[in-house]
Amino acid sequence: MRVLLPQHPWGSRRELLLEFPDHWVVEVGEIAGAGQSPLGDRDIEKALREPIGSPPLKELARGRREVVILFDDMSRITPARVVIPWILQELEVAGVAEDRVRFIAALGCHGAMTRSDFVKKLGEEVVSRFPVYNHNPFGESVFVGETKSGTRVFVNAEVMGCDLKIAIGSVAPHTMTGFGGGGKIVLPGVASFETIEEFHKKGKEALGGRGGPFSVLELLRGNPLREDIRDAVQMVGLDFKVELLVNGRGEAVAIFAGSPDLAHKAALREAIRHYRAPFIGDASIVVANVFSKASEGEIGVVSSLPSLTPRGGDMVLVCQVPEGHVTHYLMGTFGRLSKTPLALKIPLPKRLRQLIILTQYPEPAFCDYFDDPERIVFVKGWQEVLSLLKDRHPPGSKVAVYPSADLHFFG
């Protein structure tokens, strides 16, 4: 059997062909919306001019003095560049001068983007015409209030200095908030380090181990993180949100725009159908491909491990990221002796014999995200993967392949 997997999300996109031995039983679990066609210009124009629960953007923009457009970073495949020309057109119609508009990357505690990153996300024309900034979680921030649960919210001063706040993001499954998108562009997106740390600590304590590919829908209810996010959006005064859904190739296939709360709710209803994948159980080999969130490859491991048979087996993580793992100042790794406040350490279950990472760009520091790095091996070619697996998995072995392991959920 042959399976094609999308690769290189921010470079020259291509597909990797995996050929499996005929004597293995191979099943593919892909998200429902993987093959959906990309949006056309009319779809985007209609969404902005007939928004959900909000006046059209050109009406919101009239009389505003300073405008900020927030966007997510390279750890999300969100194709903001397809929406931005239409947003700028609406601002122009409203009489907003170009020199009153700026873009800010809502990084949370992630590392800074470069100009070339900005171009990939926003397009060369936008980067050449408008000031584009990274959010600095350690920099100047403004206290906007406390959430109902008591989280003190400090937000980027440049954002709070604008009287029209627009944001572009995408909605996809998330192991802490159920789904991302929505107000996450604000909290943690443009919050201070201290606020983000408090936010995550509170969530970690309250969730008590909940999260993962089977509990995404459960996390949408009674989740203190989602409640904090909702409060933060109101305190910050986010005016207009554009939510996108993406297919298996990272193309925008659905758009919901308008009131941050109502647009997100509409996007969620569709996202639950769109990102659901069939669960393949009792597999002795699990192949998890990451593309849309490839710089956080551990997501593919966590989301796909449940498929591994209790009798024990192997996992192959396909992760082609020339840029490497995203820098994370709160949960990331900076060496054996340099610990971050909430360093991520994923337990590898005993039934996992080996985590094989198929990549042209090995990154040994990535092993720091797991509790047993001795079971992790990097290989550069599929034939080398097969040579490791063939002797351990006889004819009739079941193989689960997840082409969108960083986007899917089961349930």
mmCIF file of C-alpha atoms in Angstrom:
data_model
loop_
_atom_site.group_PDB
_atom_site.id
_atom_site.type_symbol
_atom_site.label_atom_id
_atom_site.label_comp_id
_atom_site.label_asym_id
_atom_site.label_seq_id
_atom_site.Cartn_x
_atom_site.Cartn_y
_atom_site.Cartn_z
ATOM 1 C CA MET A 1 0.000 0.000 0.000
ATOM 2 C CA ARG A 2 1.094 3.561 -0.719
ATOM 3 C CA VAL A 3 0.306 6.670 1.323
ATOM 4 C CA LEU A 4 1.167 10.290 0.465
ATOM 5 C CA LEU A 5 1.916 12.675 3.329
ATOM 6 C CA PRO A 6 2.145 16.494 3.037
ATOM 7 C CA GLN A 7 5.552 17.922 3.972
ATOM 8 C CA HIS A 8 7.410 21.231 4.430
ATOM 9 C CA PRO A 9 4.570 23.580 5.455
ATOM 10 C CA TRP A 10 6.605 26.796 5.133
ATOM 11 C CA GLY A 11 8.904 25.876 2.267
ATOM 12 C CA SER A 12 8.455 24.285 -1.117
ATOM 13 C CA ARG A 13 5.497 22.102 -0.262
ATOM 14 C CA ARG A 14 5.696 18.517 -1.423
ATOM 15 C CA GLU A 15 4.480 15.045 -0.551
ATOM 16 C CA LEU A 16 6.340 12.096 0.914
ATOM 17 C CA LEU A 17 5.460 8.705 -0.530
ATOM 18 C CA LEU A 18 5.435 5.853 1.965
ATOM 19 C CA GLU A 19 5.261 2.308 0.554
ATOM 20 C CA PHE A 20 4.265 -0.395 3.020
ATOM 21 C CA PRO A 21 4.869 -4.131 2.667
ATOM 22 C CA ASP A 22 1.846 -5.940 1.221
ATOM 23 C CA HIS A 23 1.799 -8.383 4.127
ATOM 24 C CA TRP A 24 0.990 -5.632 6.657
ATOM 25 C CA VAL A 25 -2.593 -4.488 7.232
ATOM 26 C CA VAL A 26 -2.493 -0.718 6.715
ATOM 27 C CA GLU A 27 -5.343 1.633 7.662
ATOM 28 C CA VAL A 28 -5.381 5.404 7.126
ATOM 29 C CA GLY A 29 -7.185 7.729 9.531
ATOM 30 C CA GLU A 30 -7.559 11.162 7.949
ATOM 31 C CA ILE A 31 -9.550 14.174 9.121
ATOM 32 C CA ALA A 32 -12.978 14.553 7.506
ATOM 33 C CA GLY A 33 -12.091 17.864 5.852
ATOM 34 C CA ALA A 34 -8.673 16.862 4.522
ATOM 35 C CA GLY A 35 -9.618 17.111 0.853
ATOM 36 C CA GLN A 36 -11.896 20.146 1.038
ATOM 37 C CA SER A 37 -11.347 22.783 -1.659
ATOM 38 C CA PRO A 38 -9.731 26.106 -0.705
ATOM 39 C CA LEU A 39 -11.732 29.307 -0.300
ATOM 40 C CA GLY A 40 -12.274 31.610 -3.231
ATOM 41 C CA ASP A 41 -12.094 35.405 -3.158
ATOM 42 C CA ARG A 42 -15.883 35.693 -3.067
ATOM 43 C CA ASP A 43 -16.068 33.528 0.054
ATOM 44 C CA ILE A 44 -13.644 35.801 1.893
ATOM 45 C CA GLU A 45 -15.252 39.016 0.681
ATOM 46 C CA LYS A 46 -18.723 37.796 1.703
ATOM 47 C CA ALA A 47 -17.547 36.769 5.183
ATOM 48 C CA LEU A 48 -16.042 40.199 5.857
ATOM 49 C CA ARG A 49 -18.963 42.162 4.442
ATOM 50 C CA GLU A 50 -21.647 40.015 6.086
ATOM 51 C CA PRO A 51 -20.027 39.225 9.448
ATOM 52 C CA ILE A 52 -21.491 37.182 12.292
ATOM 53 C CA GLY A 53 -22.957 39.305 15.094
ATOM 54 C CA SER A 54 -21.049 42.438 14.100
ATOM 55 C CA PRO A 55 -21.305 45.422 11.779
ATOM 56 C CA PRO A 56 -19.183 45.094 8.616
ATOM 57 C CA LEU A 57 -15.521 45.841 9.219
ATOM 58 C CA LYS A 58 -15.648 49.036 7.161
ATOM 59 C CA GLU A 59 -18.326 50.367 9.519
ATOM 60 C CA LEU A 60 -16.413 49.348 12.639
ATOM 61 C CA ALA A 61 -13.329 51.090 11.279
ATOM 62 C CA ARG A 62 -14.894 54.486 10.612
ATOM 63 C CA GLY A 63 -13.463 57.155 12.896
ATOM 64 C CA ARG A 64 -10.872 54.838 14.467
ATOM 65 C CA ARG A 65 -7.437 56.384 14.946
ATOM 66 C CA GLU A 66 -5.079 53.438 15.454
ATOM 67 C CA VAL A 67 -5.481 49.889 14.125
ATOM 68 C CA VAL A 68 -3.725 46.668 15.084
ATOM 69 C CA ILE A 69 -4.057 43.385 13.211
ATOM 70 C CA LEU A 70 -3.001 40.365 15.261
ATOM 71 C CA PHE A 71 -1.897 37.116 13.625
ATOM 72 C CA ASP A 72 -0.536 33.800 14.894
ATOM 73 C CA ASP A 73 3.020 32.532 14.429
ATOM 74 C CA MET A 74 4.745 29.808 12.420
ATOM 75 C CA SER A 75 3.616 27.085 14.813
ATOM 76 C CA ARG A 76 0.186 27.425 13.191
ATOM 77 C CA ILE A 77 -0.428 26.982 9.469
ATOM 78 C CA THR A 78 -3.047 29.781 9.370
ATOM 79 C CA PRO A 79 -2.777 31.336 5.872
ATOM 80 C CA ALA A 80 -3.388 34.911 7.041
ATOM 81 C CA ARG A 81 -2.086 36.261 3.733
ATOM 82 C CA VAL A 82 -5.250 35.180 1.873
ATOM 83 C CA VAL A 83 -7.465 37.289 4.152
ATOM 84 C CA ILE A 84 -5.334 40.388 4.720
ATOM 85 C CA PRO A 85 -5.887 42.101 1.337
ATOM 86 C CA TRP A 86 -9.628 42.073 1.981
ATOM 87 C CA ILE A 87 -9.210 43.457 5.497
ATOM 88 C CA LEU A 88 -6.993 46.257 4.196
ATOM 89 C CA GLN A 89 -9.549 47.027 1.505
ATOM 90 C CA GLU A 90 -12.263 47.438 4.141
ATOM 91 C CA LEU A 91 -10.008 49.744 6.182
ATOM 92 C CA GLU A 92 -9.281 51.847 3.113
ATOM 93 C CA VAL A 93 -12.995 52.221 2.349
ATOM 94 C CA ALA A 94 -13.487 53.364 5.957
ATOM 95 C CA GLY A 95 -10.889 56.101 5.470
ATOM 96 C CA VAL A 96 -8.189 54.621 7.711
ATOM 97 C CA ALA A 97 -4.756 55.896 6.675
ATOM 98 C CA GLU A 98 -2.073 53.268 6.034
ATOM 99 C CA ASP A 99 0.298 54.817 8.546
ATOM 100 C CA ARG A 100 -2.258 54.132 11.304
ATOM 101 C CA VAL A 101 -2.141 50.351 10.750
ATOM 102 C CA ARG A 102 0.332 47.891 12.239
ATOM 103 C CA PHE A 103 0.581 44.095 12.487
ATOM 104 C CA ILE A 104 1.635 42.207 15.630
ATOM 105 C CA ALA A 105 2.538 38.524 15.825
ATOM 106 C CA ALA A 106 0.653 37.055 18.783
ATOM 107 C CA LEU A 107 3.493 34.830 19.957
ATOM 108 C CA GLY A 108 2.519 34.195 23.543
ATOM 109 C CA CYS A 109 5.771 32.792 24.965
ATOM 110 C CA HIS A 110 7.055 31.541 21.621
ATOM 111 C CA GLY A 111 10.261 32.843 20.063
ATOM 112 C CA ALA A 112 10.366 35.868 17.772
ATOM 113 C CA MET A 113 9.635 35.628 14.055
ATOM 114 C CA THR A 114 12.045 36.914 11.397
ATOM 115 C CA ARG A 115 11.255 39.054 8.372
ATOM 116 C CA SER A 116 11.236 35.964 6.168
ATOM 117 C CA ASP A 117 8.718 34.394 8.559
ATOM 118 C CA PHE A 118 6.538 37.489 8.313
ATOM 119 C CA VAL A 119 6.634 37.247 4.517
ATOM 120 C CA LYS A 120 5.576 33.597 4.567
ATOM 121 C CA LYS A 121 2.683 34.406 6.873
ATOM 122 C CA LEU A 122 1.566 37.815 5.568
ATOM 123 C CA GLY A 123 3.032 38.196 2.073
ATOM 124 C CA GLU A 124 5.854 40.410 0.796
ATOM 125 C CA GLU A 125 3.621 43.357 -0.071
ATOM 126 C CA VAL A 126 2.231 43.646 3.460
ATOM 127 C CA VAL A 127 5.653 43.349 5.090
ATOM 128 C CA SER A 128 7.036 46.017 2.749
ATOM 129 C CA ARG A 129 4.173 48.467 3.320
ATOM 130 C CA PHE A 130 3.305 48.152 7.013
ATOM 131 C CA PRO A 131 5.211 47.911 10.291
ATOM 132 C CA VAL A 132 5.149 44.329 11.572
ATOM 133 C CA TYR A 133 6.162 43.564 15.157
ATOM 134 C CA ASN A 134 6.737 40.570 17.384
ATOM 135 C CA HIS A 135 4.875 40.475 20.674
ATOM 136 C CA ASN A 136 7.349 40.709 23.548
ATOM 137 C CA PRO A 137 5.963 38.912 26.631
ATOM 138 C CA PHE A 138 8.779 40.422 28.716
ATOM 139 C CA GLY A 139 8.197 43.973 27.480
ATOM 140 C CA GLU A 140 5.875 46.896 28.143
ATOM 141 C CA SER A 141 2.423 45.717 29.154
ATOM 142 C CA VAL A 142 -0.797 47.230 30.481
ATOM 143 C CA PHE A 143 -2.927 45.820 33.300
ATOM 144 C CA VAL A 144 -6.465 45.379 31.960
ATOM 145 C CA GLY A 145 -8.069 43.629 34.939
ATOM 146 C CA GLU A 146 -8.653 40.257 36.555
ATOM 147 C CA THR A 147 -10.621 37.372 35.130
ATOM 148 C CA LYS A 148 -13.497 35.963 37.166
ATOM 149 C CA SER A 149 -11.160 33.240 38.414
ATOM 150 C CA GLY A 150 -8.582 35.810 39.539
ATOM 151 C CA THR A 151 -5.974 35.685 36.771
ATOM 152 C CA ARG A 152 -4.299 39.097 36.532
ATOM 153 C CA VAL A 153 -4.170 40.044 32.864
ATOM 154 C CA PHE A 154 -1.378 42.240 31.504
ATOM 155 C CA VAL A 155 -1.436 42.858 27.747
ATOM 156 C CA ASN A 156 0.966 44.253 25.143
ATOM 157 C CA ALA A 157 0.965 48.065 25.440
ATOM 158 C CA GLU A 158 1.016 48.605 21.662
ATOM 159 C CA VAL A 159 -2.123 46.508 21.307
ATOM 160 C CA MET A 160 -3.876 48.426 24.065
ATOM 161 C CA GLY A 161 -2.890 51.725 22.449
ATOM 162 C CA CYS A 162 -5.070 50.924 19.432
ATOM 163 C CA ASP A 163 -8.776 51.669 19.266
ATOM 164 C CA LEU A 164 -9.533 49.060 16.591
ATOM 165 C CA LYS A 165 -8.298 45.549 17.281
ATOM 166 C CA ILE A 166 -8.602 42.903 14.567
ATOM 167 C CA ALA A 167 -7.283 39.345 14.741
ATOM 168 C CA ILE A 168 -6.783 36.485 12.293
ATOM 169 C CA GLY A 169 -6.429 32.897 13.478
ATOM 170 C CA SER A 170 -7.434 29.320 12.822
ATOM 171 C CA VAL A 171 -9.489 26.855 14.817
ATOM 172 C CA ALA A 172 -8.044 23.374 15.382
ATOM 173 C CA PRO A 173 -8.002 20.787 18.191
ATOM 174 C CA HIS A 174 -5.925 21.679 21.241
ATOM 175 C CA THR A 175 -5.037 19.422 24.175
ATOM 176 C CA MET A 176 -5.630 22.091 26.847
ATOM 177 C CA THR A 177 -8.468 24.242 25.525
ATOM 178 C CA GLY A 178 -10.287 21.671 23.392
ATOM 179 C CA PHE A 179 -9.905 23.839 20.315
ATOM 180 C CA GLY A 180 -7.605 26.748 19.604
ATOM 181 C CA GLY A 181 -8.445 29.925 17.768
ATOM 182 C CA GLY A 182 -10.872 32.399 19.283
ATOM 183 C CA GLY A 183 -9.496 34.495 22.115
ATOM 184 C CA LYS A 184 -6.228 32.558 22.376
ATOM 185 C CA ILE A 185 -4.880 35.225 20.030
ATOM 186 C CA VAL A 186 -5.201 37.545 23.072
ATOM 187 C CA LEU A 187 -4.506 35.153 25.969
ATOM 188 C CA PRO A 188 -1.855 33.856 25.746
ATOM 189 C CA GLY A 189 -1.163 35.534 22.381
ATOM 190 C CA VAL A 190 -0.326 39.094 23.454
ATOM 191 C CA ALA A 191 -0.238 38.731 27.234
ATOM 192 C CA SER A 192 2.757 39.198 29.532
ATOM 193 C CA PHE A 193 4.949 36.274 30.568
ATOM 194 C CA GLU A 194 3.640 36.423 34.137
ATOM 195 C CA THR A 195 0.028 36.353 32.966
ATOM 196 C CA ILE A 196 0.682 33.434 30.622
ATOM 197 C CA GLU A 197 2.449 31.500 33.371
ATOM 198 C CA GLU A 198 -0.402 32.071 35.831
ATOM 199 C CA PHE A 199 -2.940 31.139 33.152
ATOM 200 C CA HIS A 200 -1.230 27.845 32.310
ATOM 201 C CA LYS A 201 -0.540 26.883 35.923
ATOM 202 C CA LYS A 202 -4.169 27.383 36.841
ATOM 203 C CA GLY A 203 -5.323 25.374 33.871
ATOM 204 C CA LYS A 204 -2.898 22.538 34.537
ATOM 205 C CA GLU A 205 -4.087 22.243 38.138
ATOM 206 C CA ALA A 206 -7.771 22.461 37.283
ATOM 207 C CA LEU A 207 -7.727 20.075 34.325
ATOM 208 C CA GLY A 208 -6.088 17.350 36.397
ATOM 209 C CA GLY A 209 -4.751 15.330 33.487
ATOM 210 C CA ARG A 210 -7.710 15.856 31.162
ATOM 211 C CA GLY A 211 -6.823 16.506 27.559
ATOM 212 C CA GLY A 212 -5.787 14.489 24.558
ATOM 213 C CA PRO A 213 -7.376 13.122 21.387
ATOM 214 C CA PHE A 214 -10.436 11.612 23.114
ATOM 215 C CA SER A 215 -11.399 14.501 25.393
ATOM 216 C CA VAL A 216 -11.304 17.492 23.049
ATOM 217 C CA LEU A 217 -15.068 17.983 23.240
ATOM 218 C CA GLU A 218 -15.057 17.535 27.019
ATOM 219 C CA LEU A 219 -12.538 20.376 27.305
ATOM 220 C CA LEU A 220 -15.020 22.782 25.718
ATOM 221 C CA ARG A 221 -17.172 22.611 28.854
ATOM 222 C CA GLY A 222 -16.261 23.862 32.323
ATOM 223 C CA ASN A 223 -12.698 24.609 31.319
ATOM 224 C CA PRO A 224 -11.085 27.402 33.389
ATOM 225 C CA LEU A 225 -8.705 28.206 30.543
ATOM 226 C CA ARG A 226 -11.566 28.902 28.154
ATOM 227 C CA GLU A 227 -13.290 31.013 30.803
ATOM 228 C CA ASP A 228 -10.130 33.077 31.355
ATOM 229 C CA ILE A 229 -9.752 33.550 27.608
ATOM 230 C CA ARG A 230 -13.331 34.761 27.257
ATOM 231 C CA ASP A 231 -12.855 37.282 30.065
ATOM 232 C CA ALA A 232 -9.556 38.528 28.617
ATOM 233 C CA VAL A 233 -11.103 39.169 25.201
ATOM 234 C CA GLN A 234 -13.772 41.354 26.789
ATOM 235 C CA MET A 235 -11.276 43.293 28.913
ATOM 236 C CA VAL A 236 -8.947 43.886 25.963
ATOM 237 C CA GLY A 237 -11.796 44.897 23.679
ATOM 238 C CA LEU A 238 -11.032 42.738 20.656
ATOM 239 C CA ASP A 239 -13.345 44.151 17.998
ATOM 240 C CA PHE A 240 -13.271 41.727 15.079
ATOM 241 C CA LYS A 241 -12.039 38.155 14.640
ATOM 242 C CA VAL A 242 -11.440 36.136 11.499
ATOM 243 C CA GLU A 243 -11.446 32.367 12.068
ATOM 244 C CA LEU A 244 -10.195 29.931 9.426
ATOM 245 C CA LEU A 245 -10.370 26.160 9.086
ATOM 246 C CA VAL A 246 -7.672 24.417 7.052
ATOM 247 C CA ASN A 247 -7.544 21.211 5.034
ATOM 248 C CA GLY A 248 -4.816 18.572 5.095
ATOM 249 C CA ARG A 249 -2.583 20.783 2.937
ATOM 250 C CA GLY A 250 -2.899 23.841 5.175
ATOM 251 C CA GLU A 251 -5.210 25.735 2.819
ATOM 252 C CA ALA A 252 -8.069 27.852 4.182
ATOM 253 C CA VAL A 253 -11.331 26.070 3.389
ATOM 254 C CA ALA A 254 -13.834 27.821 5.668
ATOM 255 C CA ILE A 255 -14.042 31.328 7.106
ATOM 256 C CA PHE A 256 -16.060 32.799 9.968
ATOM 257 C CA ALA A 257 -15.703 36.502 10.728
ATOM 258 C CA GLY A 258 -17.252 39.052 13.046
ATOM 259 C CA SER A 259 -17.906 39.173 16.783
ATOM 260 C CA PRO A 260 -14.996 37.328 18.451
ATOM 261 C CA ASP A 261 -17.360 35.221 20.542
ATOM 262 C CA LEU A 262 -19.986 34.438 17.911
ATOM 263 C CA ALA A 263 -17.542 33.879 15.050
ATOM 264 C CA HIS A 264 -15.609 31.431 17.219
ATOM 265 C CA LYS A 265 -18.760 29.540 18.192
ATOM 266 C CA ALA A 266 -19.756 29.231 14.535
ATOM 267 C CA ALA A 267 -16.269 28.035 13.617
ATOM 268 C CA LEU A 268 -16.318 25.485 16.453
ATOM 269 C CA ARG A 269 -19.522 23.879 15.200
ATOM 270 C CA GLU A 270 -17.918 23.220 11.826
ATOM 271 C CA ALA A 271 -14.478 22.379 13.258
ATOM 272 C CA ILE A 272 -15.907 19.491 15.289
ATOM 273 C CA ARG A 273 -17.052 17.827 12.080
ATOM 274 C CA HIS A 274 -14.072 18.939 10.014
ATOM 275 C CA TYR A 275 -11.184 17.681 12.177
ATOM 276 C CA ARG A 276 -12.667 14.407 13.417
ATOM 277 C CA ALA A 277 -10.710 11.348 12.277
ATOM 278 C CA PRO A 278 -11.558 7.652 12.555
ATOM 279 C CA PHE A 279 -9.803 5.927 15.435
ATOM 280 C CA ILE A 280 -7.664 2.954 14.450
ATOM 281 C CA GLY A 281 -7.114 0.751 17.462
ATOM 282 C CA ASP A 282 -4.782 -2.108 18.339
ATOM 283 C CA ALA A 283 -2.038 -1.118 15.873
ATOM 284 C CA SER A 284 1.458 -2.507 16.313
ATOM 285 C CA ILE A 285 2.863 0.359 14.220
ATOM 286 C CA VAL A 286 1.544 3.929 14.334
ATOM 287 C CA VAL A 287 2.699 6.460 11.733
ATOM 288 C CA ALA A 288 1.919 10.063 12.724
ATOM 289 C CA ASN A 289 2.598 12.843 10.234
ATOM 290 C CA VAL A 290 2.750 16.470 11.378
ATOM 291 C CA PHE A 291 2.370 19.338 8.924
ATOM 292 C CA SER A 292 0.065 22.110 10.128
ATOM 293 C CA LYS A 293 1.780 22.338 13.535
ATOM 294 C CA ALA A 294 5.006 20.643 12.502
ATOM 295 C CA SER A 295 7.229 22.822 14.707
ATOM 296 C CA GLU A 296 5.483 21.258 17.705
ATOM 297 C CA GLY A 297 5.924 17.674 16.601
ATOM 298 C CA GLU A 298 5.141 16.265 20.037
ATOM 299 C CA ILE A 299 1.472 17.022 19.305
ATOM 300 C CA GLY A 300 1.455 14.213 16.744
ATOM 301 C CA VAL A 301 2.871 11.787 19.294
ATOM 302 C CA VAL A 302 0.332 12.637 21.994
ATOM 303 C CA SER A 303 -2.614 12.600 19.579
ATOM 304 C CA SER A 304 -1.791 9.215 18.031
ATOM 305 C CA LEU A 305 -0.348 7.074 20.846
ATOM 306 C CA PRO A 306 -3.801 5.745 21.851
ATOM 307 C CA SER A 307 -3.794 3.671 18.654
ATOM 308 C CA LEU A 308 -0.832 1.599 19.823
ATOM 309 C CA THR A 309 -1.755 -1.929 20.885
ATOM 310 C CA PRO A 310 -1.476 -2.777 24.604
ATOM 311 C CA ARG A 311 0.771 -5.667 23.537
ATOM 312 C CA GLY A 312 3.444 -3.168 22.517
ATOM 313 C CA GLY A 313 4.692 -1.645 19.296
ATOM 314 C CA ASP A 314 6.455 1.230 17.585
ATOM 315 C CA MET A 315 5.599 4.753 16.506
ATOM 316 C CA VAL A 316 6.965 6.671 13.537
ATOM 317 C CA LEU A 317 6.719 10.460 13.746
ATOM 318 C CA VAL A 318 7.137 12.099 10.336
ATOM 319 C CA CYS A 319 8.302 15.646 11.039
ATOM 320 C CA GLN A 320 10.030 17.692 8.334
ATOM 321 C CA VAL A 321 10.855 21.074 9.863
ATOM 322 C CA PRO A 322 13.999 22.855 8.587
ATOM 323 C CA GLU A 323 13.243 25.686 11.028
ATOM 324 C CA GLY A 324 13.291 23.313 13.994
ATOM 325 C CA HIS A 325 11.048 23.151 17.033
ATOM 326 C CA VAL A 326 9.394 26.390 18.075
ATOM 327 C CA THR A 327 11.150 28.223 20.899
ATOM 328 C CA HIS A 328 8.983 28.273 24.029
ATOM 329 C CA TYR A 329 10.123 30.387 26.991
ATOM 330 C CA LEU A 330 7.543 28.925 29.372
ATOM 331 C CA MET A 331 7.437 25.222 28.479
ATOM 332 C CA GLY A 332 10.446 24.660 26.237
ATOM 333 C CA THR A 333 13.976 23.384 26.660
ATOM 334 C CA PHE A 334 17.152 25.444 26.965
ATOM 335 C CA GLY A 335 19.590 22.781 28.126
ATOM 336 C CA ARG A 336 19.944 20.181 30.855
ATOM 337 C CA LEU A 337 20.683 22.786 33.515
ATOM 338 C CA SER A 338 18.344 25.534 32.314
ATOM 339 C CA LYS A 339 14.737 24.754 33.202
ATOM 340 C CA THR A 340 11.681 26.698 32.115
ATOM 341 C CA PRO A 341 8.899 27.292 34.679
ATOM 342 C CA LEU A 342 6.501 24.745 33.155
ATOM 343 C CA ALA A 343 8.886 22.545 31.171
ATOM 344 C CA LEU A 344 6.949 20.048 29.068
ATOM 345 C CA LYS A 345 7.840 16.408 29.714
ATOM 346 C CA ILE A 346 5.666 13.881 27.892
ATOM 347 C CA PRO A 347 5.569 10.362 29.362
ATOM 348 C CA LEU A 348 6.203 7.604 26.838
ATOM 349 C CA PRO A 349 4.106 4.544 27.777
ATOM 350 C CA LYS A 350 5.817 1.225 28.446
ATOM 351 C CA ARG A 351 4.020 -0.367 25.509
ATOM 352 C CA LEU A 352 5.928 1.945 23.132
ATOM 353 C CA ARG A 353 9.073 0.092 22.105
ATOM 354 C CA GLN A 354 10.615 2.902 20.072
ATOM 355 C CA LEU A 355 9.731 6.366 18.812
ATOM 356 C CA ILE A 356 11.278 6.641 15.358
ATOM 357 C CA ILE A 357 11.449 10.193 14.032
ATOM 358 C CA LEU A 358 11.624 10.351 10.247
ATOM 359 C CA THR A 359 13.153 13.692 9.297
ATOM 360 C CA GLN A 360 15.797 15.262 7.106
ATOM 361 C CA TYR A 361 16.417 17.711 9.949
ATOM 362 C CA PRO A 362 17.301 15.790 13.145
ATOM 363 C CA GLU A 363 17.074 17.847 16.313
ATOM 364 C CA PRO A 364 18.415 15.976 19.365
ATOM 365 C CA ALA A 365 17.128 18.697 21.723
ATOM 366 C CA PHE A 366 13.604 17.641 20.712
ATOM 367 C CA CYS A 367 14.121 14.546 22.870
ATOM 368 C CA ASP A 368 14.025 16.811 25.943
ATOM 369 C CA TYR A 369 10.240 16.982 25.557
ATOM 370 C CA PHE A 370 9.935 13.283 26.479
ATOM 371 C CA ASP A 371 10.655 11.420 29.702
ATOM 372 C CA ASP A 372 12.667 8.595 28.109
ATOM 373 C CA PRO A 373 14.891 9.899 25.290
ATOM 374 C CA GLU A 374 16.719 6.553 25.105
ATOM 375 C CA ARG A 375 13.736 5.154 23.194
ATOM 376 C CA ILE A 376 13.913 7.860 20.519
ATOM 377 C CA VAL A 377 15.870 7.446 17.292
ATOM 378 C CA PHE A 378 16.198 9.784 14.284
ATOM 379 C CA VAL A 379 16.316 8.410 10.740
ATOM 380 C CA LYS A 380 16.435 10.251 7.423
ATOM 381 C CA GLY A 381 14.804 7.810 5.002
ATOM 382 C CA TRP A 382 11.737 5.593 4.805
ATOM 383 C CA GLN A 383 13.752 2.525 3.824
ATOM 384 C CA GLU A 384 15.755 2.916 7.009
ATOM 385 C CA VAL A 385 12.498 3.059 8.967
ATOM 386 C CA LEU A 386 11.328 -0.158 7.325
ATOM 387 C CA SER A 387 14.616 -1.875 8.120
ATOM 388 C CA LEU A 388 14.022 -1.112 11.811
ATOM 389 C CA LEU A 389 10.426 -2.318 11.735
ATOM 390 C CA LYS A 390 10.349 -5.382 9.473
ATOM 391 C CA ASP A 391 12.052 -7.810 11.834
ATOM 392 C CA ARG A 392 9.818 -6.781 14.733
ATOM 393 C CA HIS A 393 6.485 -6.854 12.903
ATOM 394 C CA PRO A 394 5.545 -10.063 11.088
ATOM 395 C CA PRO A 395 2.979 -10.502 8.282
ATOM 396 C CA GLY A 396 -0.494 -9.483 9.398
ATOM 397 C CA SER A 397 0.755 -6.670 11.627
ATOM 398 C CA LYS A 398 -1.650 -3.751 11.808
ATOM 399 C CA VAL A 399 -0.414 -0.281 10.856
ATOM 400 C CA ALA A 400 -2.290 2.959 11.638
ATOM 401 C CA VAL A 401 -1.357 5.961 9.493
ATOM 402 C CA TYR A 402 -2.481 9.469 10.457
ATOM 403 C CA PRO A 403 -1.631 12.045 7.740
ATOM 404 C CA SER A 404 -2.864 14.977 9.891
ATOM 405 C CA ALA A 405 -1.827 13.855 13.367
ATOM 406 C CA ASP A 406 -1.380 17.454 14.554
ATOM 407 C CA LEU A 407 -4.952 18.370 13.571
ATOM 408 C CA HIS A 408 -7.078 15.322 14.287
ATOM 409 C CA PHE A 409 -9.142 14.242 17.241
ATOM 410 C CA PHE A 410 -11.110 11.080 17.906
ATOM 411 C CA GLY A 411 -14.622 10.868 19.272
#
